[in-house]
Amino acid sequence: VQLVESGGGSVQAGGSLRLSCATSGYTLKYSTWCMGWFRRAPGKDREGVARISSDGSTTYSESVKGRFTISQDNIKNTLTLQMDRLMSEDSAMYYCAGRDDDGCGPSPRVSEYWDWGQGTQVTVSS
C-alpha cells in the first residue's frame, strides 16, 4: 500500500487549494475502506480534518466544516480534499490516511488509520 499526497503550496487567505492522494493498494470502487485527511501544524498534534468511507459517508472537523470537501475518484483511485476560504490557521502539513475496512469511527482519529502518506505542505498567508 502506498499513499502519495500532492497539491500543497502557498496561498493567500481566502484562496483555495485542492489536495490529492494517489492510493496504491486500495481499490476505491469495489472494496471496503475508510480514508481521511489529517494535518499537523508546528508545535501541535496531528488532528483529523475530514474522513470518508466506502459507504459514502463523510465527516468534518468543526474548524473546516463548510469550507473543505472530501471526495474520492473511483476511476483514478484517488482521494481529494478541496479547501476553500483558507485561513492562516489552516497552515500545516496535510496527510492522507487509510484503512482497508469500514471500522473507522464517525470522526477522523489518528489512531484508527494504519496507512499514511508522507504529507504535503499547505501555507496560508494573511
CSV table of N, CA and C in Angstrom, one decimal:
chain,number,residue,atom,x,y,z
A,1,VAL,N,0.8,-1.2,0.0
A,1,VAL,CA,0.0,0.0,0.0
A,1,VAL,C,0.9,1.2,0.0
A,2,GLN,N,0.5,2.2,-0.8
A,2,GLN,CA,1.2,3.5,-0.9
A,2,GLN,C,0.3,4.6,-1.1
A,3,LEU,N,0.4,5.6,-0.2
A,3,LEU,CA,-0.4,6.8,-0.3
A,3,LEU,C,0.5,8.0,-0.6
A,4,VAL,N,0.2,8.7,-1.7
A,4,VAL,CA,1.1,9.8,-2.1
A,4,VAL,C,0.3,11.1,-2.2
A,5,GLU,N,0.5,12.1,-1.4
A,5,GLU,CA,-0.2,13.4,-1.5
A,5,GLU,C,0.5,14.3,-2.4
A,6,SER,N,-0.4,15.2,-3.0
A,6,SER,CA,0.1,16.3,-3.8
A,6,SER,C,-0.9,17.4,-3.8
A,7,GLY,N,-0.4,18.6,-4.3
A,7,GLY,CA,-1.3,19.7,-4.4
A,7,GLY,C,-1.1,20.8,-3.4
A,8,GLY,N,-0.2,20.6,-2.4
A,8,GLY,CA,0.0,21.6,-1.4
A,8,GLY,C,0.7,22.8,-2.1
A,9,GLY,N,0.8,23.8,-1.3
A,9,GLY,CA,1.5,25.0,-1.8
A,9,GLY,C,1.2,26.2,-0.9
A,10,SER,N,1.5,27.4,-1.4
A,10,SER,CA,1.3,28.6,-0.7
A,10,SER,C,0.2,29.4,-1.3
A,11,VAL,N,-0.7,30.0,-0.5
A,11,VAL,CA,-1.8,30.7,-1.0
A,11,VAL,C,-2.2,31.8,0.0
A,12,GLN,N,-2.8,32.8,-0.5
A,12,GLN,CA,-3.3,33.9,0.4
A,12,GLN,C,-4.6,33.5,1.1
A,13,ALA,N,-4.8,34.1,2.2
A,13,ALA,CA,-6.0,33.9,2.9
A,13,ALA,C,-7.2,34.2,2.0
A,14,GLY,N,-8.2,33.3,2.1
A,14,GLY,CA,-9.4,33.4,1.3
A,14,GLY,C,-9.3,32.6,0.0
A,15,GLY,N,-8.1,32.1,-0.3
A,15,GLY,CA,-7.9,31.4,-1.5
A,15,GLY,C,-8.3,29.9,-1.4
A,16,SER,N,-8.0,29.1,-2.4
A,16,SER,CA,-8.3,27.7,-2.4
A,16,SER,C,-7.1,26.8,-2.9
A,17,LEU,N,-7.2,25.6,-2.4
A,17,LEU,CA,-6.2,24.6,-2.9
A,17,LEU,C,-6.9,23.3,-2.9
A,18,ARG,N,-6.5,22.4,-3.8
A,18,ARG,CA,-7.0,21.1,-3.9
A,18,ARG,C,-5.9,20.1,-3.7
A,19,LEU,N,-6.1,19.3,-2.7
A,19,LEU,CA,-5.1,18.2,-2.4
A,19,LEU,C,-5.6,16.9,-3.0
A,20,SER,N,-4.6,16.1,-3.4
A,20,SER,CA,-4.9,14.8,-4.0
A,20,SER,C,-4.1,13.8,-3.3
A,21,CYS,N,-4.6,12.6,-3.2
A,21,CYS,CA,-3.9,11.4,-2.6
A,21,CYS,C,-4.0,10.2,-3.5
A,22,ALA,N,-2.9,9.9,-4.2
A,22,ALA,CA,-2.9,8.7,-5.0
A,22,ALA,C,-2.8,7.4,-4.1
A,23,THR,N,-3.7,6.5,-4.3
A,23,THR,CA,-3.8,5.3,-3.5
A,23,THR,C,-3.4,4.1,-4.2
A,24,SER,N,-2.3,3.5,-3.9
A,24,SER,CA,-1.9,2.3,-4.5
A,24,SER,C,-2.1,1.2,-3.4
A,25,GLY,N,-2.9,0.2,-3.8
A,25,GLY,CA,-3.2,-0.9,-2.9
A,25,GLY,C,-4.6,-0.8,-2.4
A,26,TYR,N,-5.3,0.3,-2.7
A,26,TYR,CA,-6.7,0.4,-2.5
A,26,TYR,C,-7.5,0.4,-3.8
A,27,THR,N,-8.6,-0.3,-3.8
A,27,THR,CA,-9.5,-0.2,-5.0
A,27,THR,C,-10.7,0.4,-4.5
A,28,LEU,N,-10.8,1.7,-4.7
A,28,LEU,CA,-11.9,2.5,-4.0
A,28,LEU,C,-13.2,2.1,-4.5
A,29,LYS,N,-13.3,1.7,-5.8
A,29,LYS,CA,-14.7,1.4,-6.3
A,29,LYS,C,-15.3,0.1,-5.8
A,30,TYR,N,-14.5,-0.9,-5.5
A,30,TYR,CA,-15.0,-2.2,-5.1
A,30,TYR,C,-14.8,-2.6,-3.7
A,31,SER,N,-13.9,-2.0,-3.0
A,31,SER,CA,-13.5,-2.6,-1.7
A,31,SER,C,-14.2,-1.8,-0.6
A,32,THR,N,-14.0,-2.3,0.6
A,32,THR,CA,-14.4,-1.6,1.8
A,32,THR,C,-13.3,-0.8,2.5
A,33,TRP,N,-13.5,0.4,2.8
A,33,TRP,CA,-12.4,1.2,3.3
A,33,TRP,C,-12.8,2.5,4.0
A,34,CYS,N,-11.9,3.1,4.7
A,34,CYS,CA,-12.1,4.4,5.3
A,34,CYS,C,-10.9,5.2,4.9
A,35,MET,N,-11.0,6.4,4.6
A,35,MET,CA,-9.9,7.3,4.2
A,35,MET,C,-10.1,8.7,4.8
A,36,GLY,N,-9.0,9.3,5.2
A,36,GLY,CA,-9.1,10.6,5.8
A,36,GLY,C,-8.0,11.5,5.5
A,37,TRP,N,-8.2,12.8,5.8
A,37,TRP,CA,-7.2,13.8,5.8
A,37,TRP,C,-6.9,14.3,7.2
A,38,PHE,N,-5.6,14.4,7.5
A,38,PHE,CA,-5.2,14.9,8.8
A,38,PHE,C,-4.2,16.0,8.5
A,39,ARG,N,-3.9,16.8,9.6
A,39,ARG,CA,-2.9,17.9,9.4
A,39,ARG,C,-2.2,18.0,10.8
A,40,ARG,N,-1.0,18.6,10.6
A,40,ARG,CA,-0.2,18.9,11.8
A,40,ARG,C,0.5,20.2,11.6
A,41,ALA,N,0.1,21.2,12.5
A,41,ALA,CA,0.8,22.5,12.4
A,41,ALA,C,2.0,22.4,13.4
A,42,PRO,N,2.9,23.3,13.2
A,42,PRO,CA,4.1,23.3,14.0
A,42,PRO,C,3.7,23.5,15.5
A,43,GLY,N,4.3,22.6,16.3
A,43,GLY,CA,4.0,22.7,17.8
A,43,GLY,C,2.7,22.1,18.2
A,44,LYS,N,2.0,21.5,17.3
A,44,LYS,CA,0.7,20.9,17.6
A,44,LYS,C,0.6,19.4,17.3
A,45,ASP,N,-0.3,18.7,17.8
A,45,ASP,CA,-0.5,17.3,17.5
A,45,ASP,C,-1.2,17.2,16.1
A,46,ARG,N,-1.1,16.0,15.5
A,46,ARG,CA,-1.8,15.7,14.3
A,46,ARG,C,-3.3,15.7,14.6
A,47,GLU,N,-4.1,16.3,13.8
A,47,GLU,CA,-5.5,16.3,14.0
A,47,GLU,C,-6.3,15.9,12.8
A,48,GLY,N,-7.4,15.3,13.0
A,48,GLY,CA,-8.3,14.9,11.9
A,48,GLY,C,-9.0,16.1,11.3
A,49,VAL,N,-9.1,16.1,9.9
A,49,VAL,CA,-9.7,17.2,9.2
A,49,VAL,C,-11.0,16.7,8.6
A,50,ALA,N,-11.0,15.6,7.9
A,50,ALA,CA,-12.2,15.0,7.3
A,50,ALA,C,-11.9,13.5,7.0
A,51,ARG,N,-13.0,12.8,6.9
A,51,ARG,CA,-12.9,11.4,6.6
A,51,ARG,C,-14.1,11.0,5.7
A,52,ILE,N,-13.9,10.0,4.9
A,52,ILE,CA,-14.9,9.4,4.0
A,52,ILE,C,-14.8,7.9,4.1
A,53,SER,N,-15.9,7.2,4.0
A,53,SER,CA,-15.8,5.8,4.0
A,53,SER,C,-16.5,5.2,2.7
A,54,SER,N,-16.3,3.9,2.5
A,54,SER,CA,-16.8,3.3,1.2
A,54,SER,C,-18.3,3.4,1.1
A,55,ASP,N,-19.0,3.7,2.2
A,55,ASP,CA,-20.5,3.8,2.1
A,55,ASP,C,-20.9,5.2,1.7
A,56,GLY,N,-19.9,6.0,1.5
A,56,GLY,CA,-20.2,7.4,1.0
A,56,GLY,C,-20.3,8.4,2.1
A,57,SER,N,-20.3,8.0,3.3
A,57,SER,CA,-20.5,9.0,4.4
A,57,SER,C,-19.2,9.8,4.6
A,58,THR,N,-19.4,11.1,5.0
A,58,THR,CA,-18.3,12.0,5.2
A,58,THR,C,-18.5,12.7,6.5
A,59,THR,N,-17.4,13.1,7.2
A,59,THR,CA,-17.5,13.9,8.4
A,59,THR,C,-16.3,14.9,8.3
A,60,TYR,N,-16.5,16.0,9.0
A,60,TYR,CA,-15.5,17.1,9.0
A,60,TYR,C,-15.3,17.6,10.4
A,61,SER,N,-14.1,18.1,10.7
A,61,SER,CA,-13.9,18.7,11.9
A,61,SER,C,-14.6,20.1,11.9
A,62,GLU,N,-15.0,20.5,13.1
A,62,GLU,CA,-15.7,21.8,13.2
A,62,GLU,C,-15.0,23.0,12.5
A,63,SER,N,-13.6,22.9,12.6
A,63,SER,CA,-12.9,24.1,12.1
A,63,SER,C,-12.9,24.2,10.6
A,64,VAL,N,-13.2,23.1,9.9
A,64,VAL,CA,-13.2,23.2,8.4
A,64,VAL,C,-14.6,22.9,7.8
A,65,LYS,N,-15.5,22.6,8.6
A,65,LYS,CA,-16.9,22.3,8.1
A,65,LYS,C,-17.4,23.5,7.3
A,66,GLY,N,-17.9,23.3,6.1
A,66,GLY,CA,-18.4,24.3,5.3
A,66,GLY,C,-17.4,24.9,4.4
A,67,ARG,N,-16.1,24.6,4.6
A,67,ARG,CA,-15.0,25.2,3.8
A,67,ARG,C,-14.3,24.1,3.0
A,68,PHE,N,-14.2,22.9,3.6
A,68,PHE,CA,-13.4,21.8,2.9
A,68,PHE,C,-14.4,20.8,2.5
A,69,THR,N,-14.0,20.1,1.4
A,69,THR,CA,-14.9,19.0,0.9
A,69,THR,C,-14.0,17.8,0.6
A,70,ILE,N,-14.3,16.6,1.1
A,70,ILE,CA,-13.5,15.4,0.9
A,70,ILE,C,-14.3,14.6,-0.1
A,71,SER,N,-13.6,13.9,-1.0
A,71,SER,CA,-14.3,13.1,-2.0
A,71,SER,C,-13.3,12.1,-2.6
A,72,GLN,N,-13.8,11.1,-3.3
A,72,GLN,CA,-12.9,10.1,-3.9
A,72,GLN,C,-13.3,10.0,-5.4
A,73,ASP,N,-12.3,9.7,-6.2
A,73,ASP,CA,-12.4,9.4,-7.6
A,73,ASP,C,-12.2,7.9,-7.8
A,74,ASN,N,-13.2,7.2,-8.1
A,74,ASN,CA,-13.1,5.7,-8.2
A,74,ASN,C,-12.3,5.3,-9.4
A,75,ILE,N,-12.3,6.1,-10.5
A,75,ILE,CA,-11.6,5.8,-11.7
A,75,ILE,C,-10.1,6.0,-11.5
A,76,LYS,N,-9.8,7.2,-11.0
A,76,LYS,CA,-8.4,7.5,-10.8
A,76,LYS,C,-7.8,6.9,-9.5
A,77,ASN,N,-8.7,6.3,-8.7
A,77,ASN,CA,-8.3,5.7,-7.4
A,77,ASN,C,-7.6,6.8,-6.5
A,78,THR,N,-8.2,7.9,-6.4
A,78,THR,CA,-7.6,9.0,-5.6
A,78,THR,C,-8.6,9.6,-4.6
A,79,LEU,N,-8.0,10.1,-3.6
A,79,LEU,CA,-8.8,10.8,-2.6
A,79,LEU,C,-8.4,12.3,-2.7
A,80,THR,N,-9.4,13.2,-2.6
A,80,THR,CA,-9.2,14.6,-2.8
A,80,THR,C,-9.7,15.4,-1.6
A,81,LEU,N,-9.1,16.5,-1.4
A,81,LEU,CA,-9.6,17.5,-0.4
A,81,LEU,C,-9.6,18.9,-1.0
A,82,GLN,N,-10.8,19.4,-1.3
A,82,GLN,CA,-11.0,20.7,-1.8
A,82,GLN,C,-11.0,21.7,-0.6
A,83,MET,N,-10.1,22.6,-0.6
A,83,MET,CA,-10.1,23.5,0.5
A,83,MET,C,-10.4,24.9,0.0
A,84,ASP,N,-11.4,25.5,0.5
A,84,ASP,CA,-11.8,26.9,0.1
A,84,ASP,C,-11.8,27.8,1.3
A,85,ARG,N,-11.8,29.1,1.0
A,85,ARG,CA,-11.8,30.1,2.0
A,85,ARG,C,-10.7,29.8,3.1
A,86,LEU,N,-9.5,29.5,2.6
A,86,LEU,CA,-8.5,29.1,3.5
A,86,LEU,C,-8.1,30.3,4.5
A,87,MET,N,-7.7,29.9,5.7
A,87,MET,CA,-7.3,30.9,6.7
A,87,MET,C,-5.9,30.5,7.1
A,88,SER,N,-5.2,31.5,7.8
A,88,SER,CA,-3.9,31.2,8.2
A,88,SER,C,-3.8,30.0,9.2
A,89,GLU,N,-4.9,29.8,9.9
A,89,GLU,CA,-4.9,28.7,10.8
A,89,GLU,C,-4.9,27.3,10.1
A,90,ASP,N,-5.1,27.3,8.9
A,90,ASP,CA,-5.1,26.1,8.1
A,90,ASP,C,-3.7,25.7,7.7
A,91,SER,N,-2.7,26.5,7.9
A,91,SER,CA,-1.4,26.2,7.5
A,91,SER,C,-0.9,25.0,8.3
A,92,ALA,N,-0.4,24.0,7.6
A,92,ALA,CA,0.0,22.8,8.3
A,92,ALA,C,0.5,21.8,7.2
A,93,MET,N,1.1,20.7,7.7
A,93,MET,CA,1.4,19.6,6.8
A,93,MET,C,0.2,18.7,6.8
A,94,TYR,N,-0.3,18.4,5.6
A,94,TYR,CA,-1.5,17.6,5.4
A,94,TYR,C,-1.2,16.2,5.0
A,95,TYR,N,-1.8,15.2,5.7
A,95,TYR,CA,-1.6,13.8,5.4
A,95,TYR,C,-2.8,13.1,5.0
A,96,CYS,N,-2.7,12.2,4.1
A,96,CYS,CA,-3.7,11.3,3.7
A,96,CYS,C,-3.5,10.0,4.5
A,97,ALA,N,-4.6,9.3,4.9
A,97,ALA,CA,-4.5,8.1,5.6
A,97,ALA,C,-5.7,7.2,5.2
A,98,GLY,N,-5.4,5.9,5.4
A,98,GLY,CA,-6.5,4.9,5.1
A,98,GLY,C,-6.4,3.7,5.9
A,99,ARG,N,-7.5,2.9,5.8
A,99,ARG,CA,-7.6,1.6,6.4
A,99,ARG,C,-8.5,0.8,5.5
A,100,ASP,N,-8.2,-0.5,5.3
A,100,ASP,CA,-8.9,-1.3,4.3
A,100,ASP,C,-10.0,-2.1,4.9
A,101,ASP,N,-10.8,-1.4,5.8
A,101,ASP,CA,-12.0,-2.0,6.2
A,101,ASP,C,-12.9,-0.8,6.6
A,102,ASP,N,-14.1,-1.1,7.1
A,102,ASP,CA,-15.1,0.0,7.4
A,102,ASP,C,-15.2,0.2,8.9
A,103,GLY,N,-14.1,-0.1,9.6
A,103,GLY,CA,-14.1,0.0,11.1
A,103,GLY,C,-13.8,1.4,11.7
A,104,CYS,N,-13.7,2.4,10.8
A,104,CYS,CA,-13.4,3.7,11.4
A,104,CYS,C,-14.6,4.3,12.1
A,105,GLY,N,-14.4,5.2,13.0
A,105,GLY,CA,-15.4,5.8,13.7
A,105,GLY,C,-16.0,7.0,13.0
A,106,PRO,N,-16.9,7.7,13.5
A,106,PRO,CA,-17.6,8.8,12.8
A,106,PRO,C,-16.7,10.0,12.6
A,107,SER,N,-15.7,10.1,13.5
A,107,SER,CA,-14.7,11.3,13.4
A,107,SER,C,-13.4,10.7,13.0
A,108,PRO,N,-12.6,11.5,12.2
A,108,PRO,CA,-11.3,11.1,11.8
A,108,PRO,C,-10.3,11.1,13.0
A,109,ARG,N,-9.9,10.0,13.4
A,109,ARG,CA,-8.9,9.9,14.6
A,109,ARG,C,-7.6,9.2,14.1
A,110,VAL,N,-6.5,9.8,14.5
A,110,VAL,CA,-5.2,9.3,14.0
A,110,VAL,C,-5.0,7.8,14.3
A,111,SER,N,-5.5,7.4,15.5
A,111,SER,CA,-5.2,6.0,16.0
A,111,SER,C,-6.0,5.0,15.2
A,112,GLU,N,-7.0,5.4,14.4
A,112,GLU,CA,-7.8,4.4,13.7
A,112,GLU,C,-7.3,4.1,12.3
A,113,TYR,N,-6.2,4.7,11.8
A,113,TYR,CA,-5.7,4.5,10.5
A,113,TYR,C,-4.3,4.0,10.5
A,114,TRP,N,-4.1,3.0,9.6
A,114,TRP,CA,-2.8,2.4,9.6
A,114,TRP,C,-1.9,2.6,8.3
A,115,ASP,N,-2.5,3.2,7.3
A,115,ASP,CA,-1.7,3.5,6.1
A,115,ASP,C,-1.6,5.0,6.0
A,116,TRP,N,-0.4,5.6,5.9
A,116,TRP,CA,-0.2,7.0,5.9
A,116,TRP,C,0.7,7.4,4.7
A,117,GLY,N,0.4,8.6,4.2
A,117,GLY,CA,1.3,9.2,3.2
A,117,GLY,C,2.4,10.1,3.9
A,118,GLN,N,3.2,10.7,3.1
A,118,GLN,CA,4.4,11.4,3.6
A,118,GLN,C,4.0,12.9,3.9
A,119,GLY,N,2.9,13.3,3.4
A,119,GLY,CA,2.4,14.7,3.6
A,119,GLY,C,2.7,15.7,2.5
A,120,THR,N,1.9,16.7,2.5
A,120,THR,CA,2.1,17.8,1.6
A,120,THR,C,1.9,19.1,2.4
A,121,GLN,N,2.7,20.1,2.2
A,121,GLN,CA,2.7,21.3,3.0
A,121,GLN,C,1.7,22.3,2.4
A,122,VAL,N,0.9,22.9,3.3
A,122,VAL,CA,0.0,24.0,2.9
A,122,VAL,C,0.3,25.2,3.8
A,123,THR,N,0.6,26.3,3.1
A,123,THR,CA,0.9,27.6,3.8
A,123,THR,C,-0.1,28.6,3.4
A,124,VAL,N,-0.8,29.2,4.3
A,124,VAL,CA,-1.7,30.3,4.0
A,124,VAL,C,-1.2,31.6,4.7
A,125,SER,N,-1.0,32.6,3.9
A,125,SER,CA,-0.6,33.8,4.4
A,125,SER,C,-1.7,34.8,4.5
A,126,SER,N,-1.7,35.6,5.5
A,126,SER,CA,-2.8,36.6,5.8
A,126,SER,C,-2.4,37.9,5.2
